[in-house]
PDB file of N, CA and C in Angstrom:
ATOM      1  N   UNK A   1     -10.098   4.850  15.600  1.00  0.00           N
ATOM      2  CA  UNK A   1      -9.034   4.569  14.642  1.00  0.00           C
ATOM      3  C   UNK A   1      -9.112   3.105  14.204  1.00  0.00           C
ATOM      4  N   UNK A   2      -9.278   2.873  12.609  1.00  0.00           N
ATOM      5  CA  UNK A   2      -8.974   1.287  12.848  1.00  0.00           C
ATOM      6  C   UNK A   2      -7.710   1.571  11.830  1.00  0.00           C
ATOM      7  N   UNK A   3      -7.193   0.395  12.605  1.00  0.00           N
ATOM      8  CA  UNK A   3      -5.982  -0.397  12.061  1.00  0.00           C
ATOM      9  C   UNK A   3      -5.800  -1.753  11.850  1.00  0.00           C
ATOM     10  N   UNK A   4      -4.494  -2.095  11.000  1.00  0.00           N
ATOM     11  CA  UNK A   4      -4.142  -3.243  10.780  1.00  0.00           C
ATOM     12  C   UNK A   4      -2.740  -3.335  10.604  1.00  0.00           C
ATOM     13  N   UNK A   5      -2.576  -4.590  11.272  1.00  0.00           N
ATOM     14  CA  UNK A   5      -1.396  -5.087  11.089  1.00  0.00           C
ATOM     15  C   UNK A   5      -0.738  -6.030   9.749  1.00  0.00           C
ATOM     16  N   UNK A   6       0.449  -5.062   8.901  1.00  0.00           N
ATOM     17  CA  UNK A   6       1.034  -6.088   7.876  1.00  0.00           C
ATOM     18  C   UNK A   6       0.394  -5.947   6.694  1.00  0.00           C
ATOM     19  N   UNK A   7       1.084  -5.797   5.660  1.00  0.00           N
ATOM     20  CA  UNK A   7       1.190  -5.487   4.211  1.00  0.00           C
ATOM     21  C   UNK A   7       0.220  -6.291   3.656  1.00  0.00           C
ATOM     22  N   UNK A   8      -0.217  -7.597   4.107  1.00  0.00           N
ATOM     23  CA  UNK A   8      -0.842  -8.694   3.636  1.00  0.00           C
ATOM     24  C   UNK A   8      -2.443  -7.992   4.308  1.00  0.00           C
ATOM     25  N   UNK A   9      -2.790  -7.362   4.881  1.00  0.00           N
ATOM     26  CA  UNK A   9      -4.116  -7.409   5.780  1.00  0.00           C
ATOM     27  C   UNK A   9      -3.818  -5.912   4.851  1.00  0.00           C
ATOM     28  N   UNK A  10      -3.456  -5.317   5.159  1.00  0.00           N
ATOM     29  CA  UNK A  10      -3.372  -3.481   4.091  1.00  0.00           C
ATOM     30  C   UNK A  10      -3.698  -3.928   2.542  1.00  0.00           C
ATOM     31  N   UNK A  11      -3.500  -5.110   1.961  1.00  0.00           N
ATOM     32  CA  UNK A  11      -3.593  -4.737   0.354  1.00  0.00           C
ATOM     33  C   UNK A  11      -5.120  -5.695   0.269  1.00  0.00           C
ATOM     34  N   UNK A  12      -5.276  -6.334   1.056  1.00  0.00           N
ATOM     35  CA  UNK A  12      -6.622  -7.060   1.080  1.00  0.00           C
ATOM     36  C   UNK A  12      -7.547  -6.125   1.548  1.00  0.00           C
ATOM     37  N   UNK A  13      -7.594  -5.249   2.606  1.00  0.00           N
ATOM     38  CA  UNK A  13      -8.371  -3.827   2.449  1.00  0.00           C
ATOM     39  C   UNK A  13      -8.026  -2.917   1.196  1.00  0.00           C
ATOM     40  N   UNK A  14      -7.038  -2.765   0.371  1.00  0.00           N
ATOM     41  CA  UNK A  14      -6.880  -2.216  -0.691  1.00  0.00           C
ATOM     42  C   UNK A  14      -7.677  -2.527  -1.334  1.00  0.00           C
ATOM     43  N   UNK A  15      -7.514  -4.064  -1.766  1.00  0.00           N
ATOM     44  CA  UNK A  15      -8.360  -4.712  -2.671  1.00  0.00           C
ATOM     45  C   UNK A  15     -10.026  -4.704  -2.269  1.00  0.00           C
ATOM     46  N   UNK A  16     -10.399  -4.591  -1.345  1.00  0.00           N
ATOM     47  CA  UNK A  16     -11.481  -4.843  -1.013  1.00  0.00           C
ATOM     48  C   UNK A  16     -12.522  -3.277  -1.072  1.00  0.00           C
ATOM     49  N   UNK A  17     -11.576  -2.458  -1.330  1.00  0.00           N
ATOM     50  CA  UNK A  17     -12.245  -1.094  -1.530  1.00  0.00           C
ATOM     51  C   UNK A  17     -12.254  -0.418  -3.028  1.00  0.00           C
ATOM     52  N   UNK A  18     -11.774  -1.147  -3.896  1.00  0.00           N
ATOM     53  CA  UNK A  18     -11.523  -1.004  -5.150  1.00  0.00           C
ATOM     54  C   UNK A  18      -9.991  -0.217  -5.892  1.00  0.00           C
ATOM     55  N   UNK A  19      -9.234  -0.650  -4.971  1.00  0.00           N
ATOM     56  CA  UNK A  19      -7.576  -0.043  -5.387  1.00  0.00           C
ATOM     57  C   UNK A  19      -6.348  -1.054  -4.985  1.00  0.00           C
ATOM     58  N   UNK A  20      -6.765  -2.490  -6.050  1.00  0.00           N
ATOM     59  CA  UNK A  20      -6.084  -3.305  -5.662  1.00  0.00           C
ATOM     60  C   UNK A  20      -4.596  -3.490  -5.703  1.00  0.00           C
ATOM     61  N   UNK A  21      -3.375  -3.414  -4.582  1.00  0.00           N
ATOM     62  CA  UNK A  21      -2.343  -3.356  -4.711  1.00  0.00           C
ATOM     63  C   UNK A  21      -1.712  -4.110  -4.122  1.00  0.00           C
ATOM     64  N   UNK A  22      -0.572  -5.080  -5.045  1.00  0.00           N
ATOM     65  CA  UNK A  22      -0.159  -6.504  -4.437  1.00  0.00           C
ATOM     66  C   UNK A  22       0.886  -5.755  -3.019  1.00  0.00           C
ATOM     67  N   UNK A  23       1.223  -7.101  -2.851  1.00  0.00           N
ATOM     68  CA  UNK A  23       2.059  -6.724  -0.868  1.00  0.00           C
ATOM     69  C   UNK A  23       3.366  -6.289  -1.311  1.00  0.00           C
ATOM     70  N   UNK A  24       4.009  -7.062  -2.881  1.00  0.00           N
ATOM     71  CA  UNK A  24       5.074  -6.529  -2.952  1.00  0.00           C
ATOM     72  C   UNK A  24       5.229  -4.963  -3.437  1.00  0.00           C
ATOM     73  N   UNK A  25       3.962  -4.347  -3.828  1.00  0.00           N
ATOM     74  CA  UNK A  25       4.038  -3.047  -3.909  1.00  0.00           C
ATOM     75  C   UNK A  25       3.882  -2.172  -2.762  1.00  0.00           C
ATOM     76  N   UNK A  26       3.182  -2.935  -1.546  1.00  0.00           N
ATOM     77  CA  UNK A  26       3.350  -2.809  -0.153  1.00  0.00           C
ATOM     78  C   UNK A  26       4.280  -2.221   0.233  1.00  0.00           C
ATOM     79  N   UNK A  27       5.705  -3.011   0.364  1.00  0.00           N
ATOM     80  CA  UNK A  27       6.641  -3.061   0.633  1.00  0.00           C
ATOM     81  C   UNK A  27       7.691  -2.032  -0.011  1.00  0.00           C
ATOM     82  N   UNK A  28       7.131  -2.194  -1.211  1.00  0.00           N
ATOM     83  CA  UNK A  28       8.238  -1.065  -2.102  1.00  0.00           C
ATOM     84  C   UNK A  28       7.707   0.303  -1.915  1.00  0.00           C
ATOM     85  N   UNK A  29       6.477   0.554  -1.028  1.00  0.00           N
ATOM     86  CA  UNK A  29       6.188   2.215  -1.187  1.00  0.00           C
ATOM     87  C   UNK A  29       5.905   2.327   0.616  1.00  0.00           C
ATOM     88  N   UNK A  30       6.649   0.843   1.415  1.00  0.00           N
ATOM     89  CA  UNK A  30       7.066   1.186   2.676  1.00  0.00           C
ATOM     90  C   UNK A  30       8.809   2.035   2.651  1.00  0.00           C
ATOM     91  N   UNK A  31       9.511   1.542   1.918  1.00  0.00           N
ATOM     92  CA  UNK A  31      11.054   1.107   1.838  1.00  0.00           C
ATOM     93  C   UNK A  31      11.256   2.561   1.289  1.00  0.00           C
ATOM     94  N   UNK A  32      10.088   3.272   0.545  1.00  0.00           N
ATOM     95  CA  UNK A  32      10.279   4.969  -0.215  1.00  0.00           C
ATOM     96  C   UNK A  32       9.476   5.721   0.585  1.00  0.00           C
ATOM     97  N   UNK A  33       8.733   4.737   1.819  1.00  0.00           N
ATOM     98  CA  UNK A  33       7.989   5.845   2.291  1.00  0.00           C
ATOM     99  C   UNK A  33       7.025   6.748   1.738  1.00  0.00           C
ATOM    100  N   UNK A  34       6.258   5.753   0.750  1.00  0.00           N
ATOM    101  CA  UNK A  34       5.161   6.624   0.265  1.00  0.00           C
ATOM    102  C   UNK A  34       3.538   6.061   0.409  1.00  0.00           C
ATOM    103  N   UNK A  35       4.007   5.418   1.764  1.00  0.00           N
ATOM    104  CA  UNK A  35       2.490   4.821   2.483  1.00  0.00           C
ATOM    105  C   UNK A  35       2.945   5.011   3.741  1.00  0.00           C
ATOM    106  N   UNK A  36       1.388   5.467   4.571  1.00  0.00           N
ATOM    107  CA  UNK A  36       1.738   5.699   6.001  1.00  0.00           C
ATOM    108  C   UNK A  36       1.356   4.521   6.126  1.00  0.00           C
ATOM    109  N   UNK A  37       2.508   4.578   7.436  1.00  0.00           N
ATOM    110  CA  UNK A  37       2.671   2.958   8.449  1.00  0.00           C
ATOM    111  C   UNK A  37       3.018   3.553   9.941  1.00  0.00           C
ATOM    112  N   UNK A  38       3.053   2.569  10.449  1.00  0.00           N
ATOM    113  CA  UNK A  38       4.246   2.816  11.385  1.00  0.00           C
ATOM    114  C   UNK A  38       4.716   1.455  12.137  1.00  0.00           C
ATOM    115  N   UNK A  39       5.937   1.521  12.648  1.00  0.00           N
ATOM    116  CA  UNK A  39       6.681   0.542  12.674  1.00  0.00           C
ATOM    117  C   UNK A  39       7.227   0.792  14.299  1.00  0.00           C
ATOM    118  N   UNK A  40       6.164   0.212  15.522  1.00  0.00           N
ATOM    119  CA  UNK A  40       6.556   0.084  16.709  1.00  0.00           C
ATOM    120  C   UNK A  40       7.282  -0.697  17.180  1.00  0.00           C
ATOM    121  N   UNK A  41       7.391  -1.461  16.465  1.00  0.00           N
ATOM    122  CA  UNK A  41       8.989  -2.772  16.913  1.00  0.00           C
ATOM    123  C   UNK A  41       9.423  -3.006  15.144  1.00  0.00           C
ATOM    124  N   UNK A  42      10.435  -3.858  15.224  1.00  0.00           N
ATOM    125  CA  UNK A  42      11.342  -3.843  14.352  1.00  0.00           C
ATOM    126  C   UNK A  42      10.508  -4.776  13.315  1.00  0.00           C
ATOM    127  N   UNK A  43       9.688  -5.859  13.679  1.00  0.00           N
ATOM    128  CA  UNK A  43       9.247  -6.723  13.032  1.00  0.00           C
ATOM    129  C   UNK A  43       7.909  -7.121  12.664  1.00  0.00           C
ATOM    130  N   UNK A  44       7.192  -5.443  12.829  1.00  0.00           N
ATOM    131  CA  UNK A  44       5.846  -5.098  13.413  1.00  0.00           C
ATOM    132  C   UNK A  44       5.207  -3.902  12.354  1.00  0.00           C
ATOM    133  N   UNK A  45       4.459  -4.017  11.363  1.00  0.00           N
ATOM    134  CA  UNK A  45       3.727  -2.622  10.979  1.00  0.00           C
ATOM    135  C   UNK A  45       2.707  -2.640  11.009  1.00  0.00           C
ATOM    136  N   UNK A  46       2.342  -1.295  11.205  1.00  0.00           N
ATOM    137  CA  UNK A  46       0.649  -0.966  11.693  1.00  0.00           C
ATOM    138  C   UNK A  46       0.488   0.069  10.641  1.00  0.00           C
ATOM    139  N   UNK A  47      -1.223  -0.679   9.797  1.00  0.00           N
ATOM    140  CA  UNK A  47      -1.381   0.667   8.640  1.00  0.00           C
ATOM    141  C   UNK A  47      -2.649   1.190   9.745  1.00  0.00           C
ATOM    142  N   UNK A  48      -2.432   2.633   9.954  1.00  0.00           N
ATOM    143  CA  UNK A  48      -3.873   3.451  10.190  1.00  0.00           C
ATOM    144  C   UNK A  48      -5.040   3.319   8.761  1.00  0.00           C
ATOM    145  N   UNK A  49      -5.731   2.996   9.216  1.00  0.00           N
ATOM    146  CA  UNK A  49      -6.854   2.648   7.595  1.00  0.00           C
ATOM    147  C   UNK A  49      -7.276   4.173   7.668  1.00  0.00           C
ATOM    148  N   UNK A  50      -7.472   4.732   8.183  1.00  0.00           N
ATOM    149  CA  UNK A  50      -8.067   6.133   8.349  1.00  0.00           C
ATOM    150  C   UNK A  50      -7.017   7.119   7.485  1.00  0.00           C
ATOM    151  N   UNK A  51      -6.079   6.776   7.576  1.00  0.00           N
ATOM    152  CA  UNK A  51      -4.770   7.371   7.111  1.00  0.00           C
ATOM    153  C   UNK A  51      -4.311   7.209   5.696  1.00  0.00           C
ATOM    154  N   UNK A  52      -4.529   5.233   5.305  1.00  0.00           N
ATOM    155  CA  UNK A  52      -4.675   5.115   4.030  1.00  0.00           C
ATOM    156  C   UNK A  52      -5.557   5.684   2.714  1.00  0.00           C
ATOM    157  N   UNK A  53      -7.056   6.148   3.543  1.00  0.00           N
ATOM    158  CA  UNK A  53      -7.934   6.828   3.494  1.00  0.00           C
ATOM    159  C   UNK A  53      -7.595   8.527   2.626  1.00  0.00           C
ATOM    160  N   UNK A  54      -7.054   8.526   3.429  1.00  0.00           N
ATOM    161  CA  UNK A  54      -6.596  10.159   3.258  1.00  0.00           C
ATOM    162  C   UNK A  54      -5.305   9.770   2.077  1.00  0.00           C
ATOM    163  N   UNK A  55      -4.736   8.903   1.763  1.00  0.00           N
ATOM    164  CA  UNK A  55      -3.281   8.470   0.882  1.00  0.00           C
ATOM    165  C   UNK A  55      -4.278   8.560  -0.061  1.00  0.00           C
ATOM    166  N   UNK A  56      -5.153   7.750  -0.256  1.00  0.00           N
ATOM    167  CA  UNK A  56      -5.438   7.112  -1.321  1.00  0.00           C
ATOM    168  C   UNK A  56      -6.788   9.030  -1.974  1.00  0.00           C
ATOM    169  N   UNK A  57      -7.001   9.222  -1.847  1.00  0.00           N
ATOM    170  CA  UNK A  57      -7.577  10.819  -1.782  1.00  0.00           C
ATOM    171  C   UNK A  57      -6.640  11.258  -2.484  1.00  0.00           C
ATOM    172  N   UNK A  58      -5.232  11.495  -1.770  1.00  0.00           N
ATOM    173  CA  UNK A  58      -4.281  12.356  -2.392  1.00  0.00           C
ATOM    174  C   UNK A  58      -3.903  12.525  -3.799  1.00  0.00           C
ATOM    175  N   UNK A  59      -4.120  11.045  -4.591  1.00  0.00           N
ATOM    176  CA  UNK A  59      -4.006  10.731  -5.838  1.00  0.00           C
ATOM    177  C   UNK A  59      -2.489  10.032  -5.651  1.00  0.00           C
ATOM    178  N   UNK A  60      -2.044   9.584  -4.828  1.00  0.00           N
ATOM    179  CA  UNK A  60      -0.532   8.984  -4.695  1.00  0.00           C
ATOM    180  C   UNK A  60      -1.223   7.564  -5.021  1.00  0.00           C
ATOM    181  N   UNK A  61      -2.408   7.023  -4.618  1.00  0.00           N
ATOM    182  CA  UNK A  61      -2.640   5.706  -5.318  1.00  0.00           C
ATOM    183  C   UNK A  61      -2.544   5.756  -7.090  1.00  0.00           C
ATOM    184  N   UNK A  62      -3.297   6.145  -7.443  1.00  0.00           N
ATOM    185  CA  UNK A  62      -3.659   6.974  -8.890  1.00  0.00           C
ATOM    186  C   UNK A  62      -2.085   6.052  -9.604  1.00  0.00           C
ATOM    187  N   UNK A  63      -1.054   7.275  -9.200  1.00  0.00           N
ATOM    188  CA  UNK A  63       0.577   6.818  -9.613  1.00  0.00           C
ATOM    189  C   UNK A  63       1.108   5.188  -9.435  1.00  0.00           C
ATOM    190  N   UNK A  64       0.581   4.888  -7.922  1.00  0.00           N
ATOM    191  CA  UNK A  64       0.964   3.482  -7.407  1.00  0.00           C
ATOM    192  C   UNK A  64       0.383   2.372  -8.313  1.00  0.00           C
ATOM    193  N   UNK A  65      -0.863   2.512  -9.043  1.00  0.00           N
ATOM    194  CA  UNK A  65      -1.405   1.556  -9.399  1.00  0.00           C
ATOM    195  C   UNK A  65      -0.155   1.394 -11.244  1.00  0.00           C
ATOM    196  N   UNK A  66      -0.419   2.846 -11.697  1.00  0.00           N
ATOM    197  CA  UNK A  66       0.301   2.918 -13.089  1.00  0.00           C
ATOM    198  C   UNK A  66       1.652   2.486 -12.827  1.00  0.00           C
ATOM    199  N   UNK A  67       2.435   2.867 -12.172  1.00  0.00           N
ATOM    200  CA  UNK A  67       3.422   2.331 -11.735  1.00  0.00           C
ATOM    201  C   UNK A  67       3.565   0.668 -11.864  1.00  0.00           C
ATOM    202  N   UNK A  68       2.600  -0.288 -11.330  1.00  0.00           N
ATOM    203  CA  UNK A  68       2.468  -1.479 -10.928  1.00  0.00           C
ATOM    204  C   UNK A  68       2.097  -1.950 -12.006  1.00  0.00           C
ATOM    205  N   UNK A  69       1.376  -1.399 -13.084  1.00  0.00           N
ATOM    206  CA  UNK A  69       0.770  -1.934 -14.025  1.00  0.00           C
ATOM    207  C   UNK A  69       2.127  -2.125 -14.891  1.00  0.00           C
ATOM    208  N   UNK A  70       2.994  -0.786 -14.902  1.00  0.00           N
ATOM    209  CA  UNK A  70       4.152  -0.506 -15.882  1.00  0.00           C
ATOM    210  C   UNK A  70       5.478  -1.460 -15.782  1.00  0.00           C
ATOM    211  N   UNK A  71       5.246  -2.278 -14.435  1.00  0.00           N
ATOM    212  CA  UNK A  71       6.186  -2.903 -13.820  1.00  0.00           C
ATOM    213  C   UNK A  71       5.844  -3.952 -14.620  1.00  0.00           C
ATOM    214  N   UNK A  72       4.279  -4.620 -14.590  1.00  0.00           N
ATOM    215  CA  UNK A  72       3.877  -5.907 -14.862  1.00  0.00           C
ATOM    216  C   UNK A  72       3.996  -5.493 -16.386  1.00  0.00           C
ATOM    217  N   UNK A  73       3.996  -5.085 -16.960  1.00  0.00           N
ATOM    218  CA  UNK A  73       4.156  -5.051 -18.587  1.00  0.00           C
ATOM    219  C   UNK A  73       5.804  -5.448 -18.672  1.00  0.00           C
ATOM    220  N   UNK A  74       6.292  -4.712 -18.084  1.00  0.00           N
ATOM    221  CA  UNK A  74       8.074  -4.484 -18.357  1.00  0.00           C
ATOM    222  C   UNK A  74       8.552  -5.912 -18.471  1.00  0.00           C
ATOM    223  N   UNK A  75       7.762  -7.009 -17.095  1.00  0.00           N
ATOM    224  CA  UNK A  75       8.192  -7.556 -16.710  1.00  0.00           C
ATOM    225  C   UNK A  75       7.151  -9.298 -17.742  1.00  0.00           C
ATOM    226  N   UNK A  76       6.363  -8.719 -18.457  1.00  0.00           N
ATOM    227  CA  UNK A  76       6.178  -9.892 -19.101  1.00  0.00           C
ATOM    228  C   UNK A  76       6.564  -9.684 -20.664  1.00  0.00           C
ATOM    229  N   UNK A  77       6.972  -9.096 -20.748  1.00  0.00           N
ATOM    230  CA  UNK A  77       7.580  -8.182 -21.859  1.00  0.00           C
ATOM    231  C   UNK A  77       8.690  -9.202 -22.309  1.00  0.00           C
TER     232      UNK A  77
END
């Protein structure tokens, strides 16, 4: 199993596999629960990369990225 710890080490493997997604989108598809994590202490997340693996397959990245893009338009808009 590899893993990593923290939104910041998860989107730099994002990025580094060709599905680059900032930390604050991290966070916003921890908070909806539409990225596996898990959260063994309160101040602690662990992404399974094996797991992201299988997310990113599903086509739930696909949405995450348009989503992010739609945000950054809205928002220089």
């Amino acid at each position: 199993m590899r893993k990593v710890r923290g939104a910041k080490k998860v989107s730099s493997y994002l990025d580094s596999i060709g599905c680059p997604v900032s930390e604050s989108t991290i966070f916003r598809l921890m908070r909806t629960n539409d990225i596996p994590f898990s959260r063994p202490a309160p101040r602690i997340v662990i992404f399974d990369l094996d797991e992201i693996d299988k997310w990113i397959g599903t086509g739930s990245m696909v949405k995450t990225n348009q989503e992010e893009a739609n945000q950054n338009d809205s928002n220089t808009a």
